[in-house]
mmCIF file of C-alpha atoms in Angstrom:
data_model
loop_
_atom_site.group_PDB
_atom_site.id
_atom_site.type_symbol
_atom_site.label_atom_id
_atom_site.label_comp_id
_atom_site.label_asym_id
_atom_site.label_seq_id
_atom_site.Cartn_x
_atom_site.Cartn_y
_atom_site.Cartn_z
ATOM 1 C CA UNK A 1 19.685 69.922 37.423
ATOM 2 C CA UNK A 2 18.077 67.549 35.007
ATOM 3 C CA UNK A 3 18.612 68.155 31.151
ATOM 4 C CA UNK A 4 15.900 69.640 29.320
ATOM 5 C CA UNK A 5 14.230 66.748 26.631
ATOM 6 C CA UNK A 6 14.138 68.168 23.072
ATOM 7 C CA UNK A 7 11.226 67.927 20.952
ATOM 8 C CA UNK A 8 13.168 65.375 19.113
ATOM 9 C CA UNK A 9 13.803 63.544 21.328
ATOM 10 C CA UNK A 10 10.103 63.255 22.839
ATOM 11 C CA UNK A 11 9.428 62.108 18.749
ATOM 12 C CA UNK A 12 11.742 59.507 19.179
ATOM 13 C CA UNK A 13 10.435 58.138 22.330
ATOM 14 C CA UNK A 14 6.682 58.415 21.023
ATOM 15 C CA UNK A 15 7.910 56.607 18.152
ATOM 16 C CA UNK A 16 9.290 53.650 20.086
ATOM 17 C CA UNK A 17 6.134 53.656 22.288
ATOM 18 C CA UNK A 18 3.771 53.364 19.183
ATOM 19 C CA UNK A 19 6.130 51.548 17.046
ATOM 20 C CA UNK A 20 8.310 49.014 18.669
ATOM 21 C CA UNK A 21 9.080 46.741 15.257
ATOM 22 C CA UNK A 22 11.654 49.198 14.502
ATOM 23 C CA UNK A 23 10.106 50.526 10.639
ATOM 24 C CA UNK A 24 10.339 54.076 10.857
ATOM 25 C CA UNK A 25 6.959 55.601 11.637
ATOM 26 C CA UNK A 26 7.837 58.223 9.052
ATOM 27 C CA UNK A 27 7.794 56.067 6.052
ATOM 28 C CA UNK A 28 3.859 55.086 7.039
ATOM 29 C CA UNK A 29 2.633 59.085 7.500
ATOM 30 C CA UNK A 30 4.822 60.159 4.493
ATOM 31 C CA UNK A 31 6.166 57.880 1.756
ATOM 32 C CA UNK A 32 9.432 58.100 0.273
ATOM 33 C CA UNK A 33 9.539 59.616 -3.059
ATOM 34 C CA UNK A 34 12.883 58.920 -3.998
ATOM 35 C CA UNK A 35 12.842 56.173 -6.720
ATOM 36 C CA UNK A 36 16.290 54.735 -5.016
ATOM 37 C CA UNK A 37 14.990 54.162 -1.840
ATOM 38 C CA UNK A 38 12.392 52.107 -3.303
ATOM 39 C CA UNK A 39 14.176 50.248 -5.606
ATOM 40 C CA UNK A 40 16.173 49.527 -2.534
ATOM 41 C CA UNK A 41 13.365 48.131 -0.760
ATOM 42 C CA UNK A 42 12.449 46.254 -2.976
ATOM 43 C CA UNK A 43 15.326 44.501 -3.413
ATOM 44 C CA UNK A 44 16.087 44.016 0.330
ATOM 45 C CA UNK A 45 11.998 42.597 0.244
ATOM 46 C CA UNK A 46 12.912 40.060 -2.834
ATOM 47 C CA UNK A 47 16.156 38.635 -0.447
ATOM 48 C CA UNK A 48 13.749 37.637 2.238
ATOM 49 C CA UNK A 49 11.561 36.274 0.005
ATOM 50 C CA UNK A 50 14.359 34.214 -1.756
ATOM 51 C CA UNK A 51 15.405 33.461 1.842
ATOM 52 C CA UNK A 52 12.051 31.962 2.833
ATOM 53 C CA UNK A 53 11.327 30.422 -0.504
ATOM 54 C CA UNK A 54 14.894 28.581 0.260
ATOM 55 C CA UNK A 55 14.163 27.870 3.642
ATOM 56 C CA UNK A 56 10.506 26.348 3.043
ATOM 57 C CA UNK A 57 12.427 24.138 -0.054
ATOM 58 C CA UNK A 58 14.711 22.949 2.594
ATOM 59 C CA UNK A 59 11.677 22.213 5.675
ATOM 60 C CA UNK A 60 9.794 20.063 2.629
ATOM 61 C CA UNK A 61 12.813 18.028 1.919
ATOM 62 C CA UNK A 62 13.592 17.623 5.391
ATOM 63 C CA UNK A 63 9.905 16.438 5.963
ATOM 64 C CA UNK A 64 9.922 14.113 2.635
ATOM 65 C CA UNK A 65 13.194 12.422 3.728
ATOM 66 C CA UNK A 66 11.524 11.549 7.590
ATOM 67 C CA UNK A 67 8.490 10.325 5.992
ATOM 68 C CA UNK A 68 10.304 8.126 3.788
ATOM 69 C CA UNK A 69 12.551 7.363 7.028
ATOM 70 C CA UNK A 70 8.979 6.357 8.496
ATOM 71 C CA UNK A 71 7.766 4.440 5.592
ATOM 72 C CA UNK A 72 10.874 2.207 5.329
ATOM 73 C CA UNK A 73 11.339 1.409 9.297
ATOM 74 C CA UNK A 74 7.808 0.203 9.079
ATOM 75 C CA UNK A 75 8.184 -1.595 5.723
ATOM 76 C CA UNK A 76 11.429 -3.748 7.844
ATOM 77 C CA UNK A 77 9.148 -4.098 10.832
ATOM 78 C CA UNK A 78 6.345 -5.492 8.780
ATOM 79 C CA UNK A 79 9.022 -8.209 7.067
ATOM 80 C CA UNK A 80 9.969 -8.968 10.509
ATOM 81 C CA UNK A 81 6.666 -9.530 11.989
ATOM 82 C CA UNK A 82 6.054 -12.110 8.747
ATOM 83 C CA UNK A 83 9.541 -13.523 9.014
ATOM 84 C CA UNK A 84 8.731 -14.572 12.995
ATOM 85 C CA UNK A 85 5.160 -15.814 12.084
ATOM 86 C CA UNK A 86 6.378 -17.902 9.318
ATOM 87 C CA UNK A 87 9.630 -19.192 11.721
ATOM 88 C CA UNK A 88 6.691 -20.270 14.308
ATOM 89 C CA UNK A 89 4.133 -21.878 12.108
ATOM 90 C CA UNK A 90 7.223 -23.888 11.085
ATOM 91 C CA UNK A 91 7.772 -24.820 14.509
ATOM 92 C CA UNK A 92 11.236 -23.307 14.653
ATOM 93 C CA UNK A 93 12.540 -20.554 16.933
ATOM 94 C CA UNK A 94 14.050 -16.986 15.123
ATOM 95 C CA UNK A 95 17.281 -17.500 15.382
ATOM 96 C CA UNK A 96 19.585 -14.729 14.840
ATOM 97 C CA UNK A 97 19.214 -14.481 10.899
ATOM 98 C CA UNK A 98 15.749 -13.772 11.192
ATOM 99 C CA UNK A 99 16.539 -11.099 13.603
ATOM 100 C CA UNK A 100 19.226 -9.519 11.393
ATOM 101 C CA UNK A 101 17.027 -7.022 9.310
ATOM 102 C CA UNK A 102 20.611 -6.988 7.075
ATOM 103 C CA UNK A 103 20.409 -10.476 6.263
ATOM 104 C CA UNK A 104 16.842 -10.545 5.109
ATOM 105 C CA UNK A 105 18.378 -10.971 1.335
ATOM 106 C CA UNK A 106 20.819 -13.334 1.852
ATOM 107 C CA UNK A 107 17.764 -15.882 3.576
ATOM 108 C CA UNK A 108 15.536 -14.877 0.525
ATOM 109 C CA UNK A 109 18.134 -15.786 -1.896
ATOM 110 C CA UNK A 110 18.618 -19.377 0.194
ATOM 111 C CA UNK A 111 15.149 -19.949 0.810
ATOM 112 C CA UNK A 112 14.156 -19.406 -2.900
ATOM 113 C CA UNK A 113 17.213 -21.592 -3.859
ATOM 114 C CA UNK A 114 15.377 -24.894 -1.617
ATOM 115 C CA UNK A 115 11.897 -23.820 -2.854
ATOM 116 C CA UNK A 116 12.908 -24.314 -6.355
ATOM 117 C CA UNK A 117 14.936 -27.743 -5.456
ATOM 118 C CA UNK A 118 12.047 -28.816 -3.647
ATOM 119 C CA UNK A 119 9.624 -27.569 -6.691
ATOM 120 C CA UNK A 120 10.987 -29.511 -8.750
ATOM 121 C CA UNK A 121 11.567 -32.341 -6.812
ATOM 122 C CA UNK A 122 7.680 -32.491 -6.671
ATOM 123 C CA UNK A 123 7.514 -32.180 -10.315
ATOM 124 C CA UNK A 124 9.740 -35.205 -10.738
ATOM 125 C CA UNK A 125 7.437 -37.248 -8.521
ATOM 126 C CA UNK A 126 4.233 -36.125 -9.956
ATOM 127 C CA UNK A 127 5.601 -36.592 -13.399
ATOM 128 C CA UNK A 128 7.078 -40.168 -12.399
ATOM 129 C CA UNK A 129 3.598 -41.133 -10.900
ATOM 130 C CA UNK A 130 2.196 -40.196 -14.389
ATOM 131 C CA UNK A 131 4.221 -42.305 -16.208
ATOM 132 C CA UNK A 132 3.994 -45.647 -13.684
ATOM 133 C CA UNK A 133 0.054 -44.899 -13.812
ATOM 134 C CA UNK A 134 0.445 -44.771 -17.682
ATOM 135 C CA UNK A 135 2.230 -47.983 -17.824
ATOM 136 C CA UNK A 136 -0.651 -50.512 -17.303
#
């Protein structure tokens, strides 16, 4: 013989049907007076928010640190791109310097070394032709 369902028990079941997120229904059709309980609530409602405050901090800082990720892969790719174009108006092929995106320093410092020897190389020559000119 089947057992007999209690009126409490039918409650319970209508309150799973009509409220599956698991808050008791009884809190919504009669609040809780009790001071404690609230204060309780509260609190548990400030963790979340703390939680989610914390988390959305974190999803920000993961997002700034990708897009600054992004910003400096295409920053390298953009000094490649110049490096190669200014290796073939030269006329010579990359070699594996200019493919090193580590070693882009090192061939600035050496490159700006020979522009200033051949600067003022130039100078010297201009300011010799200035004086043989002078001379007559």
């Amino acid at each position: 013989m089947a057992k007999p369902v209690t009126p409490q028990e039918m409650f319970d079941m209508w309150q799973k049907m009509v409220n599956p997120g698991a808050y008791p229904l009884q809190s919504l059709m009669f609040p809780v007076l009790d001071p404690e309980e609230i204060e309780k609530k509260i609190s548990e409602l400030e963790v979340v928010e703390h939680w989610l405050k914390a988390n959305l901090n974190m999803l920000g800082l993961t997002i700034k640190s990708l897009q600054y990720r992004r910003a400096m892969l295409k920053g390298g790719a953009k000094f490649r791109e110049e490096m190669a174009a200014g290796n073939e108006s030269k006329g010579a092929a990359p070699g594996p310097a200019a493919e090193n995106p580590a070693m882009w320093a090192w061939n600035m410092m050496a490159n700006a070394g020979k522009n200033g020897m051949d600067a003022a190389q130039a100078a010297r020559r201009k300011a010799a032709k200035a004086r043989t000119k002078k001379k007559p």
